[in-house]
PDB file of C-alpha atoms in Angstrom:
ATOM      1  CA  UNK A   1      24.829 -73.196  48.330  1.00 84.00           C
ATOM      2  CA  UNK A   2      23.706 -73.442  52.137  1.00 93.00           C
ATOM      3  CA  UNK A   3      26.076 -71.255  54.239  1.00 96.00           C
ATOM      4  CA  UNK A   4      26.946 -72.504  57.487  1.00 97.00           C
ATOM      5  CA  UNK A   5      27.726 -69.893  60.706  1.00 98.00           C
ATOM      6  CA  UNK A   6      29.241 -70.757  63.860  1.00 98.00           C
ATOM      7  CA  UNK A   7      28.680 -68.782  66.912  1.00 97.00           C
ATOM      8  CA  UNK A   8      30.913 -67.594  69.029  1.00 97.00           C
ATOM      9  CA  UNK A   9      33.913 -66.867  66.927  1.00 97.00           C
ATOM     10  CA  UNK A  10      36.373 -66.944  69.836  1.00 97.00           C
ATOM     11  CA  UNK A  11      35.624 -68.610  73.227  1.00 96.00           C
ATOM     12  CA  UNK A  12      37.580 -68.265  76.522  1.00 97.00           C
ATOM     13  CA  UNK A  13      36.996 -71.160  79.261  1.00 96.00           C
ATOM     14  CA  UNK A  14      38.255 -72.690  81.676  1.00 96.00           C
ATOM     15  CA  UNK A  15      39.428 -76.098  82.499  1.00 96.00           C
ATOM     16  CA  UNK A  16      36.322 -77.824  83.532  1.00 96.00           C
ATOM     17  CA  UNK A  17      34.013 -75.441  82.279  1.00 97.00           C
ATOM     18  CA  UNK A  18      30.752 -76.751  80.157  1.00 97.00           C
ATOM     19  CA  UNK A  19      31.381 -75.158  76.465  1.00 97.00           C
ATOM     20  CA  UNK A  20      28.313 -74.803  74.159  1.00 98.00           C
ATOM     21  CA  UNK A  21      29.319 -73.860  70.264  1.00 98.00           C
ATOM     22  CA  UNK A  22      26.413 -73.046  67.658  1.00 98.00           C
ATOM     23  CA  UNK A  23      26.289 -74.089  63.844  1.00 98.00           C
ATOM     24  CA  UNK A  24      23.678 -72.587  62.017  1.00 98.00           C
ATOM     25  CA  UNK A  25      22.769 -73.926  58.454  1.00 98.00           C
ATOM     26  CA  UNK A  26      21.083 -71.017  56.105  1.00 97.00           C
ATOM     27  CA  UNK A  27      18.484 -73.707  55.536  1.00 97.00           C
ATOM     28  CA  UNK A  28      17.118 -77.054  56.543  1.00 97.00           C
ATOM     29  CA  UNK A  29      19.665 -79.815  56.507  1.00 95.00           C
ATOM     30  CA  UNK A  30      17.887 -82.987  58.407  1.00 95.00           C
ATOM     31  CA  UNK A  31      20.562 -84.404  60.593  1.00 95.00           C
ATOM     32  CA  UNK A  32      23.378 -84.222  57.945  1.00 95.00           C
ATOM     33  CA  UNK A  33      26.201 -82.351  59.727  1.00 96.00           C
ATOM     34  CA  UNK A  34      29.884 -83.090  61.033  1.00 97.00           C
ATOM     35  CA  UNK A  35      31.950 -81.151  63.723  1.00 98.00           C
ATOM     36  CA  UNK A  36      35.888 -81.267  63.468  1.00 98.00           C
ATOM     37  CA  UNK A  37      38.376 -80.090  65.792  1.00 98.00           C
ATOM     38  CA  UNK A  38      41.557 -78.298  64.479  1.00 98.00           C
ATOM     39  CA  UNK A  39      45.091 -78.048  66.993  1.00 97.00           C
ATOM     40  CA  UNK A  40      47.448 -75.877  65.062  1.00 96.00           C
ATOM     41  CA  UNK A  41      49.852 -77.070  62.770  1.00 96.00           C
ATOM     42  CA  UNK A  42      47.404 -80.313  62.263  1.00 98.00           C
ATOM     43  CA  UNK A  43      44.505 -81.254  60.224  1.00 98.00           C
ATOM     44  CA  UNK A  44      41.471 -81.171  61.665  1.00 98.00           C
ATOM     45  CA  UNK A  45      39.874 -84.531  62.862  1.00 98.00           C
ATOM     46  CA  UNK A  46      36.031 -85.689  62.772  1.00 97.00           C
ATOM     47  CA  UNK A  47      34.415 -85.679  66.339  1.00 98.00           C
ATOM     48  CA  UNK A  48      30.728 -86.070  65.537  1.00 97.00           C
ATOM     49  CA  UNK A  49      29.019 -86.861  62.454  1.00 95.00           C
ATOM     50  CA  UNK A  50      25.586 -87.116  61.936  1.00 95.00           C
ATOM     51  CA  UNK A  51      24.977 -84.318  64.039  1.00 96.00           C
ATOM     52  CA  UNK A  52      25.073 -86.506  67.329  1.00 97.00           C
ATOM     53  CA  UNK A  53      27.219 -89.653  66.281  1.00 96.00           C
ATOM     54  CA  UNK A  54      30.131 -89.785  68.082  1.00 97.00           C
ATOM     55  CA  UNK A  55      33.480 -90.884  66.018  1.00 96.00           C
ATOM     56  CA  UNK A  56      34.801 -93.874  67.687  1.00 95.00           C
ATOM     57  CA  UNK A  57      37.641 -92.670  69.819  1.00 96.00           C
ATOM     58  CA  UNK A  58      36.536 -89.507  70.740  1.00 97.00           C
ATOM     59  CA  UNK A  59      36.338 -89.020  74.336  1.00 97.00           C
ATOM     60  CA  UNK A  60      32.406 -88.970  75.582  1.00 97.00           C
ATOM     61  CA  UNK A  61      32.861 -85.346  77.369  1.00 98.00           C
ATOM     62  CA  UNK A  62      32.406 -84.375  73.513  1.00 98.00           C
ATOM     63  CA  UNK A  63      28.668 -84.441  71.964  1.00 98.00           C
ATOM     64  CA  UNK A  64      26.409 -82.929  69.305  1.00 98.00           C
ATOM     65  CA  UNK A  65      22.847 -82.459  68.851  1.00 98.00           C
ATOM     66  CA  UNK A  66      20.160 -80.258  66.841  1.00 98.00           C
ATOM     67  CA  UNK A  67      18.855 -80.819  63.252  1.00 97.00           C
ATOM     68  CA  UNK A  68      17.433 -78.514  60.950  1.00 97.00           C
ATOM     69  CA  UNK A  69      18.915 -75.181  61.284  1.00 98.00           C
ATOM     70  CA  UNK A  70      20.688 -75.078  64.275  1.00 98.00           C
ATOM     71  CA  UNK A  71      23.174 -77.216  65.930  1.00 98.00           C
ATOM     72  CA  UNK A  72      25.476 -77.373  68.966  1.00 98.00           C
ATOM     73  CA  UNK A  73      28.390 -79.108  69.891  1.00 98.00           C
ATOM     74  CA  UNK A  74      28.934 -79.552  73.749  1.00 98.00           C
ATOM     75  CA  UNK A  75      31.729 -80.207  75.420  1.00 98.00           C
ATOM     76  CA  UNK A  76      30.784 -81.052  79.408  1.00 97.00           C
ATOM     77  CA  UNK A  77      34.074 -80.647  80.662  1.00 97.00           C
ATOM     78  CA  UNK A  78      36.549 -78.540  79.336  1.00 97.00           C
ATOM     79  CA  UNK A  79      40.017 -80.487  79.537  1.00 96.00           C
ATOM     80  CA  UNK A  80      43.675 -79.196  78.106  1.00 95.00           C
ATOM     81  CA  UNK A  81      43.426 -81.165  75.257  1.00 96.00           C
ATOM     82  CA  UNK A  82      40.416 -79.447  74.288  1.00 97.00           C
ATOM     83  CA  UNK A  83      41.886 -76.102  73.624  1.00 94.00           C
ATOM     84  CA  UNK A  84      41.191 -75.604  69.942  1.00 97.00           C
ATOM     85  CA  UNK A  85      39.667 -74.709  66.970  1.00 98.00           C
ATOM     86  CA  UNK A  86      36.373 -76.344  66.254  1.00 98.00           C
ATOM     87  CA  UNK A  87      35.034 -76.354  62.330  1.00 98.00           C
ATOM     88  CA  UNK A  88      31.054 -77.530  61.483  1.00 98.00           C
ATOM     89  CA  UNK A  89      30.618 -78.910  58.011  1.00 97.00           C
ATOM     90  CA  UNK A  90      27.684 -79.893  55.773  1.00 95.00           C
ATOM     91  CA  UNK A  91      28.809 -81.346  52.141  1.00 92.00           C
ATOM     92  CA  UNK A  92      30.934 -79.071  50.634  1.00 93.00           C
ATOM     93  CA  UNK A  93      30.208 -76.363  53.301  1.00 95.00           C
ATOM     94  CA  UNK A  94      32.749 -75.338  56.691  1.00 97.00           C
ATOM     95  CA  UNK A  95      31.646 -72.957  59.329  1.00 98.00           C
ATOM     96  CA  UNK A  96      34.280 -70.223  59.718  1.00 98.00           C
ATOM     97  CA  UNK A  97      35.621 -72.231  63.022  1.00 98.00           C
ATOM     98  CA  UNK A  98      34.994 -71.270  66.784  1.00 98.00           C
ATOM     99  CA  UNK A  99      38.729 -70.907  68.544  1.00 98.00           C
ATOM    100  CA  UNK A 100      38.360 -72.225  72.024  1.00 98.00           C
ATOM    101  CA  UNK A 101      40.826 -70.544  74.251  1.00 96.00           C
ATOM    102  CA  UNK A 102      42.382 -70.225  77.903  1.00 89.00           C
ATOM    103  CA  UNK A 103      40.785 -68.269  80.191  1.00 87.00           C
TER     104      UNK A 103
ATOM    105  CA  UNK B   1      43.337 -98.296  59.202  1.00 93.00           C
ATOM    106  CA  UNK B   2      43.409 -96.054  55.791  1.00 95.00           C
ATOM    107  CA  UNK B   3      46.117 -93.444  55.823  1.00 97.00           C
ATOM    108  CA  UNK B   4      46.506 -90.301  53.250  1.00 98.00           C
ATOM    109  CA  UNK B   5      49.971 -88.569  52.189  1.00 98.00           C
ATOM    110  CA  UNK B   6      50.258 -85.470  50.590  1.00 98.00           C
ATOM    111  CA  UNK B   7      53.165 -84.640  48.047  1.00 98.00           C
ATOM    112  CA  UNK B   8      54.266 -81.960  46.151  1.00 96.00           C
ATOM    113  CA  UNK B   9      56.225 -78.618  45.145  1.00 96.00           C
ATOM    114  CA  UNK B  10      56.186 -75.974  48.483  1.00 95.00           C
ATOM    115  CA  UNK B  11      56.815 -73.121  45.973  1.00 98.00           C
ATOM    116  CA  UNK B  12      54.968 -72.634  42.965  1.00 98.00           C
ATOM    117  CA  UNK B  13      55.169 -68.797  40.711  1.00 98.00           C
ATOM    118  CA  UNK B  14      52.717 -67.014  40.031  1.00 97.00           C
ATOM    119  CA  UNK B  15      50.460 -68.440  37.151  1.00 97.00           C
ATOM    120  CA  UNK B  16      52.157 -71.441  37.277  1.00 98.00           C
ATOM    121  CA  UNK B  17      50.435 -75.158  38.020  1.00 98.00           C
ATOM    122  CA  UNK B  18      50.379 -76.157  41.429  1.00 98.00           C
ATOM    123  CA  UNK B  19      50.664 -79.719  41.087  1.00 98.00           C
ATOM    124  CA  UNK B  20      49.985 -82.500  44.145  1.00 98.00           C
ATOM    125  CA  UNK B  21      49.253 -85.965  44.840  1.00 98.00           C
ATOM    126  CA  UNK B  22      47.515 -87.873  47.545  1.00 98.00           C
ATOM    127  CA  UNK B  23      48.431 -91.746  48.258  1.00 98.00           C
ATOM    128  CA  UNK B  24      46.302 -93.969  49.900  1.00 97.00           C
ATOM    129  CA  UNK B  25      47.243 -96.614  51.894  1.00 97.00           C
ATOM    130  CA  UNK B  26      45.606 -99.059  54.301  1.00 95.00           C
ATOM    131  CA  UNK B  27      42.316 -99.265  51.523  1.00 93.00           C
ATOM    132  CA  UNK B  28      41.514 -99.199  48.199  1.00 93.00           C
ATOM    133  CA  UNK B  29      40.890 -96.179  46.665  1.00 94.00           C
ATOM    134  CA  UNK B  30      38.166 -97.856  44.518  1.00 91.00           C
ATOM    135  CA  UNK B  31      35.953 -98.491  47.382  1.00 81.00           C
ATOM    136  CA  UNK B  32      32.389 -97.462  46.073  1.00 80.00           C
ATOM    137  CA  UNK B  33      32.316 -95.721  49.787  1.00 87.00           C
ATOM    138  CA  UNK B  34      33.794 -92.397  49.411  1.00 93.00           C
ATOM    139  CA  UNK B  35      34.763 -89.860  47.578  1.00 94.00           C
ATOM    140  CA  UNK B  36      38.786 -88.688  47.271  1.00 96.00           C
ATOM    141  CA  UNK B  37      39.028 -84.841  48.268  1.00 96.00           C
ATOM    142  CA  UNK B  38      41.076 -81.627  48.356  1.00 98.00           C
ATOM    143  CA  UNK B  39      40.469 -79.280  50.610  1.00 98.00           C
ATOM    144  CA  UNK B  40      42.592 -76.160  51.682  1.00 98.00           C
ATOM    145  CA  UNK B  41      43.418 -73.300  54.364  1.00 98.00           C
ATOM    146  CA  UNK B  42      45.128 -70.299  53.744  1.00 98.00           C
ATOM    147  CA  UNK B  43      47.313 -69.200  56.870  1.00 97.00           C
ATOM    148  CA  UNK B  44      45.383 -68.061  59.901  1.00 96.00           C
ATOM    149  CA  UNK B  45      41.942 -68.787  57.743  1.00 97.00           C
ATOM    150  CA  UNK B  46      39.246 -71.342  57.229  1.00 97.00           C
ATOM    151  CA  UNK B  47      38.579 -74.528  55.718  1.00 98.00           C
ATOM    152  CA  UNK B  48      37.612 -74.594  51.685  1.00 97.00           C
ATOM    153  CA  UNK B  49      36.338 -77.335  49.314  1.00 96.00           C
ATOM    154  CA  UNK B  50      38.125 -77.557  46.336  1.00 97.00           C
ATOM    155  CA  UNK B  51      37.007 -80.673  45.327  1.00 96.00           C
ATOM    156  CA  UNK B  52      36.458 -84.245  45.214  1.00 94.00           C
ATOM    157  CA  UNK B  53      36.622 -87.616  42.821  1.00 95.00           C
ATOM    158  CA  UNK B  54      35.041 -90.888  42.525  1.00 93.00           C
ATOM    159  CA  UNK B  55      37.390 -93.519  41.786  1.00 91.00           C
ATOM    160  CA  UNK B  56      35.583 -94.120  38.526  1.00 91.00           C
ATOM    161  CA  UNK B  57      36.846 -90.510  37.393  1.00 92.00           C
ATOM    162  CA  UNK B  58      33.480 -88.640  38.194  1.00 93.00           C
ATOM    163  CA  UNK B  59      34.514 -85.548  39.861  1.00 95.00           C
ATOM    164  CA  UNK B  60      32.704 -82.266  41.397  1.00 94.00           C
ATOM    165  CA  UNK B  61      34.593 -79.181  41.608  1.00 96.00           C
ATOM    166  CA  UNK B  62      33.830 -75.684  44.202  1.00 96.00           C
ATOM    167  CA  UNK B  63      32.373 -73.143  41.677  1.00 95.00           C
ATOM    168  CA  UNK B  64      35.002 -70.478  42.846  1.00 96.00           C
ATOM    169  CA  UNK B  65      37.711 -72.877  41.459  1.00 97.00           C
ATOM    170  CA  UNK B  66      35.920 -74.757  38.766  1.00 96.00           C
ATOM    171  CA  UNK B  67      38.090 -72.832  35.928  1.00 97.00           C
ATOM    172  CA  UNK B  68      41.297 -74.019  37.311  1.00 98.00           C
ATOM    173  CA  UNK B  69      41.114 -77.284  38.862  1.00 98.00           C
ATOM    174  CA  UNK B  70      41.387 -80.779  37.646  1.00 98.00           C
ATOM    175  CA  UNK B  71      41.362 -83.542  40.199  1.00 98.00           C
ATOM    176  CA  UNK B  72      42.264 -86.867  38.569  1.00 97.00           C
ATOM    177  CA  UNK B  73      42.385 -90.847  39.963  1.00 96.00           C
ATOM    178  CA  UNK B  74      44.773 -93.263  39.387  1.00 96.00           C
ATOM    179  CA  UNK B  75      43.395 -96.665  40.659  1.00 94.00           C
ATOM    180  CA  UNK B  76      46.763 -98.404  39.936  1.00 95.00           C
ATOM    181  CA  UNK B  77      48.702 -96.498  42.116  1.00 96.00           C
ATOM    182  CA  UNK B  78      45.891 -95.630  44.737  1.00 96.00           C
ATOM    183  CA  UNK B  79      46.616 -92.158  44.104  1.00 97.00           C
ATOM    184  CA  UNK B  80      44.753 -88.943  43.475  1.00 97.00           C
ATOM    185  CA  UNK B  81      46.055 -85.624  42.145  1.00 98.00           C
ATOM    186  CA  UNK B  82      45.363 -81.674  42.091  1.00 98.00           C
ATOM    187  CA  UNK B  83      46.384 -79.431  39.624  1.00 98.00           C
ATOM    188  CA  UNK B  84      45.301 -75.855  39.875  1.00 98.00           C
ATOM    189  CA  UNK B  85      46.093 -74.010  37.006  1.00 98.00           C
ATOM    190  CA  UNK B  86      46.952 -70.114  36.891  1.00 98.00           C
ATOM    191  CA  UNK B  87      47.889 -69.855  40.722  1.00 98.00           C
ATOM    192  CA  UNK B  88      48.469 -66.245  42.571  1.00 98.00           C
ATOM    193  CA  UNK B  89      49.329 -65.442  46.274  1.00 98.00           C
ATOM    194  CA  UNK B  90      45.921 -66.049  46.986  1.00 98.00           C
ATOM    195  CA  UNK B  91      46.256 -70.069  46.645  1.00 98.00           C
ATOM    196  CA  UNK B  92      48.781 -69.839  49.458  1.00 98.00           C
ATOM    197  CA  UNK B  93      47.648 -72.275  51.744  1.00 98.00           C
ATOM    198  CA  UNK B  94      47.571 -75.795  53.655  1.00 98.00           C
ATOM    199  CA  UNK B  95      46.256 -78.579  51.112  1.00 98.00           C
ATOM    200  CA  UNK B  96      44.961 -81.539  52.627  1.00 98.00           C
ATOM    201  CA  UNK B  97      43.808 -84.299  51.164  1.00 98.00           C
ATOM    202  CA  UNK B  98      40.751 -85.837  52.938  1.00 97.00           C
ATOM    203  CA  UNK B  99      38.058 -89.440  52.134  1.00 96.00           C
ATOM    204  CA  UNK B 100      34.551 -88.203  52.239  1.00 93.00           C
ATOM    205  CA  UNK B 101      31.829 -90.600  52.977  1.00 89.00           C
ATOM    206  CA  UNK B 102      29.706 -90.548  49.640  1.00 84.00           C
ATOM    207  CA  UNK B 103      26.581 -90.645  51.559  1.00 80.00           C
ATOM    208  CA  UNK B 104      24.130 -87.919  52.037  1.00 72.00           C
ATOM    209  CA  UNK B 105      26.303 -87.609  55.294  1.00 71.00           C
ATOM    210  CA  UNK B 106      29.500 -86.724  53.125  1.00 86.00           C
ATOM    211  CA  UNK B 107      31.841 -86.050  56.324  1.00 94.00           C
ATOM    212  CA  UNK B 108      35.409 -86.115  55.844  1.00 96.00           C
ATOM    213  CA  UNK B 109      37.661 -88.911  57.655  1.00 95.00           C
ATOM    214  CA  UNK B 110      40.430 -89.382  57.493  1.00 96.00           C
ATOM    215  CA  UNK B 111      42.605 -86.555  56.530  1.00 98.00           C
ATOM    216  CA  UNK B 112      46.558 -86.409  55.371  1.00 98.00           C
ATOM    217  CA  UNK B 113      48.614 -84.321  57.385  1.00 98.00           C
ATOM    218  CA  UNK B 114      48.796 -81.811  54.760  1.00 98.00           C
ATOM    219  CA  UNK B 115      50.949 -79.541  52.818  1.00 98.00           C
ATOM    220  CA  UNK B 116      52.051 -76.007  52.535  1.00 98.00           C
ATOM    221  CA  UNK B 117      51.969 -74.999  49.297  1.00 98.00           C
ATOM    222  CA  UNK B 118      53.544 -70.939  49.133  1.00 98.00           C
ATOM    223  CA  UNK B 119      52.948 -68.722  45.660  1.00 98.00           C
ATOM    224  CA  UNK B 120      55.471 -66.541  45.413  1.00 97.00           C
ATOM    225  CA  UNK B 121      58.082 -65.510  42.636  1.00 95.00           C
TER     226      UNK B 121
END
């Protein structure tokens, strides 16, 4: 199975700070990946798919981009909404999750 | 818009059945679009596959859990169940039930709200 890893593991911002978080696939998936974000005590919900699609809702500070191997999800201003745990996913396959935290 | 509920035990033994069901609501679950999925995460851990079914019974299971699962569909109810067979403290864990576009794409949207399901004598 492809293996997905997410870079960094744990992230400290601030509000209003660009965040950049890395998904790398163990081999070449086109395009074909989704990012989620997880607050605790909920399930996670689909923010990109597609690598760069945007799920309808989603605020536009949030956006993805890469295909291949490697893949980042942006987000251009850090608000306090955004303080969570972001998962990539390909198929059947989850990153290990990047915890975005207070600074 | 389509909405998924979990339901089930929240304490199963040890190498007992852990037994849950999904309903759907707000779509049919025999839309040729998706696939129905489980997917779970122990406390403080990750996100895990354990596996998902077409609504005309076709199902694909993780390898890791392959031996103890059976997902099954039941159209008339718009319902979809997991039963893991021969459970330890290491099934511990949030189950969710999630649709998963059955496209090459294969993201996962929506999800329930999930359940804790604890092992423990």
């Amino acid at each position: 199975d492809i293996q997905m890893t997410q870079s960094p593991s744990t992230l400290s911002a601030s509000v209003g700070d660009r965040v950049t978080i890395t998904c790398r696939a163990s081999q070449s998936i086109s395009s074909w990946l989704a990012w989620y974000q997880q607050k605790p005590g909920k399930a996670p919900k689909l923010l990109i798919y597609k690598a760069s699609s945007l799920e309808s809702g989603v605020p536009s500070r949030f956006s993805g981009s890469g295909s291949g191997t490697e893949f980042t999800l942006t987000i251009s201003s850090l608000q306090p909404d955004d303080f969570a745990t972001y998962y990539c996913q390909h198929l059947r396959t989850f990153g290990q999750g990047t915890k975005v935290e207070i600074k | 818009q389509v909405q998924l509920q979990e339901s089930g035990p929240g304490l199963v033994k040890p190498s007992q059945t852990l037994s849950l069901t999904c309903t759907v609501s707000g779509g049919s679950i025999s839309s040729g679009d998706y696939y129905w999925s489980w997917i779970r995460q122990p406390p403080g851990k990750g996100l895990e596959w354990i596996g998902y079914i077409y609504y005309s019974g076709s199902t694909y299971y993780n390898p890791s859990l392959k031996s103890r699962v059976t997902i099954s569909v039941d159209t008339s109810k718009n319902q979809f169940s997991l039963k893991l067979s021969s459970v330890t403290a290491a099934d511990t864990a949030v189950y969710y039930c999630a649709r998963a576009d059955s496209s090459i794409a294969g993201f996962f949207d929506p999800w329930g709200q999930g359940t804790l399901v604890t092992v423990s004598s």
